[in-house]
GROMACS .gro file of C-alpha atoms in nm:
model
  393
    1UNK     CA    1   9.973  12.311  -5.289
    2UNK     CA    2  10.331  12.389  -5.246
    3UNK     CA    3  10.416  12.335  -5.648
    4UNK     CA    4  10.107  12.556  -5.744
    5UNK     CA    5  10.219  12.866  -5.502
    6UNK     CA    6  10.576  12.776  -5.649
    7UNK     CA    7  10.466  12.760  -5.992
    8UNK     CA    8  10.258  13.108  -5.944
    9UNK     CA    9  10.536  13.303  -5.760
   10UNK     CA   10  10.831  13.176  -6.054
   11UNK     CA   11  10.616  13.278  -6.294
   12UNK     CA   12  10.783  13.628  -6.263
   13UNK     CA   13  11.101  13.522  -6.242
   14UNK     CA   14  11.152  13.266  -6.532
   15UNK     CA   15  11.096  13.575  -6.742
   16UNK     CA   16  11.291  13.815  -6.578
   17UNK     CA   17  11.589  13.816  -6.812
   18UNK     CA   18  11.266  13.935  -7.122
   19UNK     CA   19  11.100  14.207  -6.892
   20UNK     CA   20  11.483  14.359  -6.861
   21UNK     CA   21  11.477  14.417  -7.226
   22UNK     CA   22  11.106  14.557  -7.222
   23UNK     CA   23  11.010  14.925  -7.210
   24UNK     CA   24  10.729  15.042  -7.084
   25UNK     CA   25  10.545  15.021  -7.394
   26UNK     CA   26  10.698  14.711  -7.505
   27UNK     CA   27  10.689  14.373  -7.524
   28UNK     CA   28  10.935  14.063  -7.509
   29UNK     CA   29  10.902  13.737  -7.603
   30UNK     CA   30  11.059  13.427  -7.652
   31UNK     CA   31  10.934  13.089  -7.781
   32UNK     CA   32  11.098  12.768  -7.697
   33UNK     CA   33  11.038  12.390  -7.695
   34UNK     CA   34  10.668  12.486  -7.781
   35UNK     CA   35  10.684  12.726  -7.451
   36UNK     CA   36  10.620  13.085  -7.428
   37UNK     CA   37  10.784  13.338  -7.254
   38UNK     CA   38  10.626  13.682  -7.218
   39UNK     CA   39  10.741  14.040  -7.038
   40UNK     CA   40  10.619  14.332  -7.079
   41UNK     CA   41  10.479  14.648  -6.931
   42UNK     CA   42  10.096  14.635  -7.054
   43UNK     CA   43  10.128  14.261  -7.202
   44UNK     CA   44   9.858  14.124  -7.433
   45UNK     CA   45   9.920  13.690  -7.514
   46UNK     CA   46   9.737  13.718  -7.886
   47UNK     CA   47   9.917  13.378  -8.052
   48UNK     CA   48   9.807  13.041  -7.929
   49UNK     CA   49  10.042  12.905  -7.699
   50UNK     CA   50  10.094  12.499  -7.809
   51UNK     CA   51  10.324  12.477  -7.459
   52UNK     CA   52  10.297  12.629  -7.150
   53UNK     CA   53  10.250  13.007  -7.078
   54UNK     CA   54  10.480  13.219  -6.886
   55UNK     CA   55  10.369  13.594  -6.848
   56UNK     CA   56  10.479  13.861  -6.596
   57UNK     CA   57  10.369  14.256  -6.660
   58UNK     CA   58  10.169  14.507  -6.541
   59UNK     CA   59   9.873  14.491  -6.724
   60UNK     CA   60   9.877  14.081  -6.839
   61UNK     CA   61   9.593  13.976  -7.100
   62UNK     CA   62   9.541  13.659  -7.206
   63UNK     CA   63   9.357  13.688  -7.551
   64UNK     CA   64   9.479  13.286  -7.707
   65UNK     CA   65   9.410  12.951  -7.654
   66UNK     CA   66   9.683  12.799  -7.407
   67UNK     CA   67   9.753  12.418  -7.493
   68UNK     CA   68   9.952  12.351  -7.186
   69UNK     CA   69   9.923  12.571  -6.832
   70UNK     CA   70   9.982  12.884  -6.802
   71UNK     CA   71  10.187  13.061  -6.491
   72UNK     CA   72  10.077  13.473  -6.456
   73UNK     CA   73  10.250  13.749  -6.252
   74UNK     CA   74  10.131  14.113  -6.293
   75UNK     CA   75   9.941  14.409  -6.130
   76UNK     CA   76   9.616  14.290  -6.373
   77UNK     CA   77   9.564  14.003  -6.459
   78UNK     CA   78   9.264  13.867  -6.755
   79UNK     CA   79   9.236  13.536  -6.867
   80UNK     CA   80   9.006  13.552  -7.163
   81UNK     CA   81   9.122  13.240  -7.341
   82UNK     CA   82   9.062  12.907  -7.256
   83UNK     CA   83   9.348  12.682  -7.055
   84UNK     CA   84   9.410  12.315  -7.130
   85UNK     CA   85   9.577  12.258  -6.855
   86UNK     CA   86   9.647  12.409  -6.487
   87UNK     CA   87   9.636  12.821  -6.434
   88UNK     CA   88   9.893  12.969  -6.158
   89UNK     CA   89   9.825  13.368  -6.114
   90UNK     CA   90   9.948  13.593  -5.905
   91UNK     CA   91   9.859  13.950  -5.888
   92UNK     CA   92   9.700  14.277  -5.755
   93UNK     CA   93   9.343  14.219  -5.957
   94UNK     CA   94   9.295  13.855  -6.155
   95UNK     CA   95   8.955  13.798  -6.376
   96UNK     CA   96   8.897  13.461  -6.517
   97UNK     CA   97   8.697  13.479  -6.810
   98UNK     CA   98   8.746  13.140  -6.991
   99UNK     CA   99   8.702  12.829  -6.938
  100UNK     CA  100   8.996  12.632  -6.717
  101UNK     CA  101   8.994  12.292  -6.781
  102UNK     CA  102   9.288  12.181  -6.530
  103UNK     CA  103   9.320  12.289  -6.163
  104UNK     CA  104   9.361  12.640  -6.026
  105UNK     CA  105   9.531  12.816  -5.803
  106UNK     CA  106   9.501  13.223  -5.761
  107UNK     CA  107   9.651  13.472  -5.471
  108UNK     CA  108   9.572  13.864  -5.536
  109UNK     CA  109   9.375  14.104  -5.360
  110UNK     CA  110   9.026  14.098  -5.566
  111UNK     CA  111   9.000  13.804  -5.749
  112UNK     CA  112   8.697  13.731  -5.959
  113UNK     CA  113   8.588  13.432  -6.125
  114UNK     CA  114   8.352  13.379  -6.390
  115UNK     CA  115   8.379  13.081  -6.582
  116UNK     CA  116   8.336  12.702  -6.521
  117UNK     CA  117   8.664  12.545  -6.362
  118UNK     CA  118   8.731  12.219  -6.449
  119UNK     CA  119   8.978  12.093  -6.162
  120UNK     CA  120   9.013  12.202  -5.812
  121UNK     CA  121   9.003  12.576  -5.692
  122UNK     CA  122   9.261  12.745  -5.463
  123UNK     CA  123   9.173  13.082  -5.443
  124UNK     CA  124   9.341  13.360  -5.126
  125UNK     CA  125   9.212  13.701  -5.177
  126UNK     CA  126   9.094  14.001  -4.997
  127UNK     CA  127   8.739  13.999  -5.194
  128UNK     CA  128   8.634  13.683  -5.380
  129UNK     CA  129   8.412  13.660  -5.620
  130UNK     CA  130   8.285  13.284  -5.771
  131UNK     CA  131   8.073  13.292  -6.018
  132UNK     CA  132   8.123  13.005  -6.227
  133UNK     CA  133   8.075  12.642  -6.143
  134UNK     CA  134   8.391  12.410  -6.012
  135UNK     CA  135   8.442  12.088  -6.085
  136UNK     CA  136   8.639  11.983  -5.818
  137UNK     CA  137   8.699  12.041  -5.459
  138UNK     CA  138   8.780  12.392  -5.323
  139UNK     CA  139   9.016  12.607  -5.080
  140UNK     CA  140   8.928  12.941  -5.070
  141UNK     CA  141   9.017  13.221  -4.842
  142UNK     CA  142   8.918  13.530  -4.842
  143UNK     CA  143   8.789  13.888  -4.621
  144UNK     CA  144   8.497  13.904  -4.834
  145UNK     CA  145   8.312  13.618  -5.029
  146UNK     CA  146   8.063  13.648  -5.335
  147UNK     CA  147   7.980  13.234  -5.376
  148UNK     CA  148   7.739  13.241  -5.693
  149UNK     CA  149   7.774  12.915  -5.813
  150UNK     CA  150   7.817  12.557  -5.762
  151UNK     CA  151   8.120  12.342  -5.603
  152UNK     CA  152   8.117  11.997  -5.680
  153UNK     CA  153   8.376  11.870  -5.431
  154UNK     CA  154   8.414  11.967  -5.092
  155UNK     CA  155   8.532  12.290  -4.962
  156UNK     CA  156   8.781  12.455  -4.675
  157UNK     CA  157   8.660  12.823  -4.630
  158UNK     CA  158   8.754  13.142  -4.396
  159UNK     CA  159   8.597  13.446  -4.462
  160UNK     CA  160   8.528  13.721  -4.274
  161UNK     CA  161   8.187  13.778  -4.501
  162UNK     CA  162   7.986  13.589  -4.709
  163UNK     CA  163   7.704  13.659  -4.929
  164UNK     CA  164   7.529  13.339  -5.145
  165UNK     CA  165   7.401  13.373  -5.487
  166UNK     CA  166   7.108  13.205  -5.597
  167UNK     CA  167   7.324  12.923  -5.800
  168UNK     CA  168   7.607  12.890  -5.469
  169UNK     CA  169   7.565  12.530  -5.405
  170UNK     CA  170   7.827  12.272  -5.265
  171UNK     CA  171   7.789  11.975  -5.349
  172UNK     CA  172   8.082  11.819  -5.102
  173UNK     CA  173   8.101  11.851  -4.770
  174UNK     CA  174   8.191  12.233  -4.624
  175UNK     CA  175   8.465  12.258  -4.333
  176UNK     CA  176   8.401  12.590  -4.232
  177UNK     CA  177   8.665  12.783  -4.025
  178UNK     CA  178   8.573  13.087  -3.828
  179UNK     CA  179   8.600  13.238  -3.451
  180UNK     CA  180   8.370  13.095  -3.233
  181UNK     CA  181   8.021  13.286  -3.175
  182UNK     CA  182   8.094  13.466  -3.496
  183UNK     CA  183   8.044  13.166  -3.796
  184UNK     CA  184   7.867  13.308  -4.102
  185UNK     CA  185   7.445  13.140  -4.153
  186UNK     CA  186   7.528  12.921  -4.456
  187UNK     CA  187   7.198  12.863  -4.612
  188UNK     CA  188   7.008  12.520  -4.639
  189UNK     CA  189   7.036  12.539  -4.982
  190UNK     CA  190   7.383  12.615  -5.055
  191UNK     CA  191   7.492  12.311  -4.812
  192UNK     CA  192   7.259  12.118  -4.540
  193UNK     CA  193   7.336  12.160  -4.207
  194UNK     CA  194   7.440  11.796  -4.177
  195UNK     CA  195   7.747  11.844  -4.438
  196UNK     CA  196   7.879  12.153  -4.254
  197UNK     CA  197   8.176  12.117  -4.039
  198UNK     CA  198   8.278  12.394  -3.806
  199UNK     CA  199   8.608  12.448  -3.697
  200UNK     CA  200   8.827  12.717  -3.496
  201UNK     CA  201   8.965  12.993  -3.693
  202UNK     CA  202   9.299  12.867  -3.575
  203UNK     CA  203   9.237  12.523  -3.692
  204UNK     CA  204   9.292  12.667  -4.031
  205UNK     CA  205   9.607  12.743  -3.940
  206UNK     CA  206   9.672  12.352  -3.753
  207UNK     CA  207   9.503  12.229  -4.107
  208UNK     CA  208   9.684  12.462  -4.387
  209UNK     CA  209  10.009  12.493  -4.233
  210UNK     CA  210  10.140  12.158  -4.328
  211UNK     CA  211  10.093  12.291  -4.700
  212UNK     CA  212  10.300  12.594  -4.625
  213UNK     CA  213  10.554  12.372  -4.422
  214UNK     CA  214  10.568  12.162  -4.677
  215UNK     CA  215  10.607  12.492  -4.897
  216UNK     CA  216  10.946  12.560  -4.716
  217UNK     CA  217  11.067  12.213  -4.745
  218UNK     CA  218  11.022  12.219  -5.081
  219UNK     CA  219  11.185  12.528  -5.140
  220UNK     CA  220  11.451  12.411  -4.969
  221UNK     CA  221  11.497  12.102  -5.168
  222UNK     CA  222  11.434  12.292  -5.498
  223UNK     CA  223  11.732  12.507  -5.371
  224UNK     CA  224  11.984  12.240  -5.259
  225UNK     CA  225  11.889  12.065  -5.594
  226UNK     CA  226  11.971  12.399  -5.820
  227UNK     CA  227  12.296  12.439  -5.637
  228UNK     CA  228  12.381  12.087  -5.648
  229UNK     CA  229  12.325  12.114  -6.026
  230UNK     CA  230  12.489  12.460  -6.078
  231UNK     CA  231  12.802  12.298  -5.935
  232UNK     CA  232  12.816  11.974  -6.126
  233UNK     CA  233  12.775  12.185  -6.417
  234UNK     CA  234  13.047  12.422  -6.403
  235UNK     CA  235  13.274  12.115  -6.336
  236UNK     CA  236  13.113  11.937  -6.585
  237UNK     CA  237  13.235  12.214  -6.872
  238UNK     CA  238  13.549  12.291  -6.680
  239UNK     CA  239  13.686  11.880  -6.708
  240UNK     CA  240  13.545  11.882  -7.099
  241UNK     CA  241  13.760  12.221  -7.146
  242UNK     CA  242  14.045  12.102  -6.934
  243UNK     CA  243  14.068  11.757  -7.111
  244UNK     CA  244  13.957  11.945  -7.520
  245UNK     CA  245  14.184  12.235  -7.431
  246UNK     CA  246  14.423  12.217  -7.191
  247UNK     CA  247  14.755  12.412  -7.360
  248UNK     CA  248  14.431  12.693  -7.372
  249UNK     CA  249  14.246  12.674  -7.006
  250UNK     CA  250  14.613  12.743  -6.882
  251UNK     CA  251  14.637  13.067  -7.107
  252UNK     CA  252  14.294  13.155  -7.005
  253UNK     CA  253  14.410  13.125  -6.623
  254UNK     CA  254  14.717  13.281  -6.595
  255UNK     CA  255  14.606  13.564  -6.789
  256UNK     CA  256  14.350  13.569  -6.508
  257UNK     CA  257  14.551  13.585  -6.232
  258UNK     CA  258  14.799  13.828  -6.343
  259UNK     CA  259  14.531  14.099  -6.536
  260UNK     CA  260  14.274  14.086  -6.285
  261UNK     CA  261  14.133  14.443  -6.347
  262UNK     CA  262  14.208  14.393  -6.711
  263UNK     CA  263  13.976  14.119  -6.794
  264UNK     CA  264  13.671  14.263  -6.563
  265UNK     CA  265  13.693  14.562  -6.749
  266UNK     CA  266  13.714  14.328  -7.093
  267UNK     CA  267  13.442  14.158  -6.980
  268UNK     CA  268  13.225  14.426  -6.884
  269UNK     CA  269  13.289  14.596  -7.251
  270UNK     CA  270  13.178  14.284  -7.446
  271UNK     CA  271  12.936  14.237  -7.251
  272UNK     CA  272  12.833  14.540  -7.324
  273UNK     CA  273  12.887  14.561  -7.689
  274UNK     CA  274  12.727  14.255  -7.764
  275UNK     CA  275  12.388  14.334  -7.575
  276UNK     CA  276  12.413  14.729  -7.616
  277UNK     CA  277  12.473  14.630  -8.015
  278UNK     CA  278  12.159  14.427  -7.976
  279UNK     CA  279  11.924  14.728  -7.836
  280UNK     CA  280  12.048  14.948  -8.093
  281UNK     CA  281  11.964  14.704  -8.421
  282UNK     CA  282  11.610  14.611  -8.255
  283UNK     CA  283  11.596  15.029  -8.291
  284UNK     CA  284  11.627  15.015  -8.689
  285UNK     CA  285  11.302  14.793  -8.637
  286UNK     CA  286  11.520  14.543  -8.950
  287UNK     CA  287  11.726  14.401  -8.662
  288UNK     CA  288  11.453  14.320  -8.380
  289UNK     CA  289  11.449  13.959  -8.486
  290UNK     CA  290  11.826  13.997  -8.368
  291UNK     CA  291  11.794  14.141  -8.024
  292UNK     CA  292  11.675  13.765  -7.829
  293UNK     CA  293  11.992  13.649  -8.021
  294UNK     CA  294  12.229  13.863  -7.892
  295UNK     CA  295  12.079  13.875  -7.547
  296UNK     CA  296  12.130  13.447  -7.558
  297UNK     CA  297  12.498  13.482  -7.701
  298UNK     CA  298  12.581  13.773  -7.458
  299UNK     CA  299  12.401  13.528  -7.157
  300UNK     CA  300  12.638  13.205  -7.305
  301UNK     CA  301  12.943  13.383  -7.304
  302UNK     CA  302  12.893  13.521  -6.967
  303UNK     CA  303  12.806  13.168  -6.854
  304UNK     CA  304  13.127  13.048  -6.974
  305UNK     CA  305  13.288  13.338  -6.807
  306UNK     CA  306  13.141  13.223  -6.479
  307UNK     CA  307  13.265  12.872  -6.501
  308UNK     CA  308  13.632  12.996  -6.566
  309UNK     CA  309  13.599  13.266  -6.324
  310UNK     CA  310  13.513  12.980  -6.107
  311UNK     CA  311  13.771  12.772  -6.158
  312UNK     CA  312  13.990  13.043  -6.153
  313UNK     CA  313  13.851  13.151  -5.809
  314UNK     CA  314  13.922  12.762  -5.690
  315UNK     CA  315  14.286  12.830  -5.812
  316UNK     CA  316  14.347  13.119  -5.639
  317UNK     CA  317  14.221  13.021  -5.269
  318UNK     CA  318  14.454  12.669  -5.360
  319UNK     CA  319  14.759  12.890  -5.462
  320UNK     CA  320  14.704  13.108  -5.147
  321UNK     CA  321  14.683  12.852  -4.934
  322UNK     CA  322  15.053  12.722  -4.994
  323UNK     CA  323  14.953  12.466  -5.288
  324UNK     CA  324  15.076  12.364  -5.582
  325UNK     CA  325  14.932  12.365  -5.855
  326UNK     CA  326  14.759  12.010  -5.963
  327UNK     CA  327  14.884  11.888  -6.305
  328UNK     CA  328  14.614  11.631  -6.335
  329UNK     CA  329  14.257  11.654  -6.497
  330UNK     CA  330  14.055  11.517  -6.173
  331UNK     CA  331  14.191  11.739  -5.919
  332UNK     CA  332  14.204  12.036  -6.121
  333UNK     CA  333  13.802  12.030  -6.174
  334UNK     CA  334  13.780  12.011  -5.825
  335UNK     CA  335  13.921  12.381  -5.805
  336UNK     CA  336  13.681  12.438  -6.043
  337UNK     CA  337  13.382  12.318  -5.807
  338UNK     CA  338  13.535  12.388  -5.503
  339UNK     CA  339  13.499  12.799  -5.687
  340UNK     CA  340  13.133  12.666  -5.781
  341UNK     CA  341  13.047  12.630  -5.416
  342UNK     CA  342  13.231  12.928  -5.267
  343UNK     CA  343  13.038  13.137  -5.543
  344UNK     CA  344  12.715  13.021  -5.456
  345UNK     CA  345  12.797  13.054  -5.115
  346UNK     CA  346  12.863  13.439  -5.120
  347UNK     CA  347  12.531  13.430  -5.380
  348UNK     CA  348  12.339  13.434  -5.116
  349UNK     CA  349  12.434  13.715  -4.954
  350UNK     CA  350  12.172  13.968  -5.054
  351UNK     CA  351  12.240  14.236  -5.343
  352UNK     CA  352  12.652  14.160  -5.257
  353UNK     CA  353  12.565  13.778  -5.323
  354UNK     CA  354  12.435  13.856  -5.699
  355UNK     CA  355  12.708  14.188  -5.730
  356UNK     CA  356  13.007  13.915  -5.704
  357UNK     CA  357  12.818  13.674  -5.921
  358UNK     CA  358  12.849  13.879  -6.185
  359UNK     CA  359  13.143  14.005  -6.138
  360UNK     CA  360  13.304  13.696  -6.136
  361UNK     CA  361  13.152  13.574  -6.484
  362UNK     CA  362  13.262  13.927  -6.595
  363UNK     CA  363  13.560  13.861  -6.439
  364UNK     CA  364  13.596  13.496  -6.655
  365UNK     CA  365  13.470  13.593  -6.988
  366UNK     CA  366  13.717  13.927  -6.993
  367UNK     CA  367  13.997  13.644  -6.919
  368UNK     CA  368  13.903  13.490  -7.242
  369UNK     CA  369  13.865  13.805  -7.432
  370UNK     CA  370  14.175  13.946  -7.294
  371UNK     CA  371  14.396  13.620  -7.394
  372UNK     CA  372  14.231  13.573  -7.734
  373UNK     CA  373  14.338  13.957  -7.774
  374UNK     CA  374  14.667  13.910  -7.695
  375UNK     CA  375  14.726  13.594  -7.879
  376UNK     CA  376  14.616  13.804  -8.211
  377UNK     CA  377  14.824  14.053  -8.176
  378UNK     CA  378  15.124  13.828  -8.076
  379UNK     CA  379  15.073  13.664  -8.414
  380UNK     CA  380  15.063  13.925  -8.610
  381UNK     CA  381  15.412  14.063  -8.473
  382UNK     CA  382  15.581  13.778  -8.450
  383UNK     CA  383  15.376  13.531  -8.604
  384UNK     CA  384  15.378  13.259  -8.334
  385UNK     CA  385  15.198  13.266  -7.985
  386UNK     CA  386  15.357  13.439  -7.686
  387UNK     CA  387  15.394  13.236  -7.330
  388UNK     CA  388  15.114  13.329  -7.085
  389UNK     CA  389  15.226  13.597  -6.843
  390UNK     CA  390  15.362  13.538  -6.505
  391UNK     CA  391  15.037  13.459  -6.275
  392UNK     CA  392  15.015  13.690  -5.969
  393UNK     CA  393  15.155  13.560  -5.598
   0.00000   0.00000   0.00000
């Protein structure tokens, strides 16, 4: 459970960086390694997807054949297409349409099901309704339930109401949780008596809660991963452009220190240029192609600025402190880490966390635009390359 309610919520935010480019009318999309990513205000997924599907909107239709799974975020969702593999969705109202042929996993608020499921069923909404058969076992929670068709496995069910179809069946065994005196009649022939086991309401919680436990852990882990990653990988770059470049990462850093304000406002204005140059060609309609190419080159070059305004941030707190400066390779990418970690440190500091962020890779990639600046012009007045200005104390 904890990867399927991980997969549904980051559904929405692996395409983030697409629904910040989309109007309200519009619709962005990328395409890579045979995976789709979709934004969009009223979103409709019309091309067969040979990958997985990622979708976030507020109106989300799903129209094409997905060959992989497919992970849905939006206000409405409708899944008219068939799924090869597992469905995550998230959202206010969610109707399944089409055929499912992996597991799936739903949360919303009225959630309606109509088509044969060909894995297991998680399904926590405030009205339920099942009316297509599942060919696998079954969670479901919900205030009010419409069962209408048949469960093969067993099932784990809270509801506050139930009403049976004539198809509801289960198949399994039933552990049903509700208060005591107040358990819903479950019919003899959705599920005989002698299959139906009745628990305490709170036992759901006793039962479920090592999923959502397990839920935090995870999401713990997934975290301490990413930021063990993010760090390796800015010091990663920083030794490959410290070892390729060095004559060039010590231009780049003392034109850091001592222009501070001048290369965040040079980084801000490319920044800028490049992805305000990019809305105005996808305008002309002829230069749409364009705009998810300037949005990657503009998210590269601020990702490079992050790893030298990293390193740069390392520097400074080493310089402060009454150090030297290292001359040597090893030591110096362990500023560059040691800025990794004090960055993603202060990330987490809500809104102020994500403000310095980017800040600091605005902060890097003006450093580079500032120093390739003022190399040009230095050659064409002189003709050589002036020395790097005095870094700040």
């Amino acid at each position: 459970m904890p990867r399927n309610v991980i997969a549904a919520v980051l559904a929405a935010l692996v395409v983030l960086p697409l629904a910040a480019t989309a109007q309200e009318d519009e619709t962005a999309t990328t395409v890579f390694a045979d995976d789709r990513y979709i934004a969009g205000g009223d979103v409709e997924i019309d091309e067969t997807t040979t990958g997985d599907l990622f979708a976030a909107g507020e109106e989300v239709t799903l129209s094409a054949d997905v060959d992989g799974a497919a992970h849905m975020a939006g206000r409405r969702l409708s899944i008219e297409a068939p799924v090869a593999g597992a469905l995550y969705a998230a959202g206010y109202e969610i109707d399944v349409e089409a055929a499912i042929d992996g597991p799936v996993s739903v949360f919303g608020a009225d959630v309606e099901i109509e088509t044969t499921l060909g894995g297991n069923l998680r399904a926590f909404a405030s009205d339920l309704s099942l009316s297509g058969a599942v060919g696998g076992s079954a969670i479901l929670a919900a205030d009010e339930l419409d069962l209408d068709a048949t469960i093969e496995g067993d099932v784990m069910l809270s509801a506050g109401e139930i009403e049976f179809g004539d198809d509801a069946r289960i198949t399994g065994q039933l552990i049903l949780y509700a208060e005591e005196g107040d358990a819903p009649a479950i019919p003899e022939a959705v599920v005989p008596a002698d299959r139906i086991e009745l628990r305490d309401i709170e036992g759901w919680d006793r039962d479920v809660g090592p999923s959502m436990r397990d839920l935090r852990r995870a999401g713990w882990a997934a975290a301490i991963r990413g930021f063990a990653f993010s760090v390796l990988l800015v010091a990663v770059i920083a030794a490959v452009a410290i070892v390729v470049l060095p004559e060039r990462v010590i231009h780049w850093r003392e034109r850091a220190l001592a222009e501070p304000g001048r290369s965040l406002a040079w980084g801000f204005g490319t920044l800028s240029l490049i992805w305000g140059a990019g809305v105005v060609l996808a305008f002309t309609i002829f230069g749409l192609p364009l705009l998810p190419a300037a949005f990657l080159i503009g998210a590269a070059l601020a990702y490079a600025g992050y790893v030298l305004g990293s390193y740069v941030l390392g520097v400074a707190i080493w310089l402060k402190l009454g150090n030297a400066m290292p001359t040597d390779t090893l030591p110096k990418v362990g500023l560059a880490a040691l800025g990794a970690v004090l960055a993603g440190v202060v990330a987490l500091i809500p809104l102020l966390g994500w403000l310095f962020v980017m800040a600091l890779a605005l902060y890097g990639l003006g450093a580079l635009v500032n120093s390739y600046r003022a190399r040009r012009n230095d050659k064409g007045d002189s003709g050589g390359s002036d020395p790097a200005p005095e870094p700040m104390p």
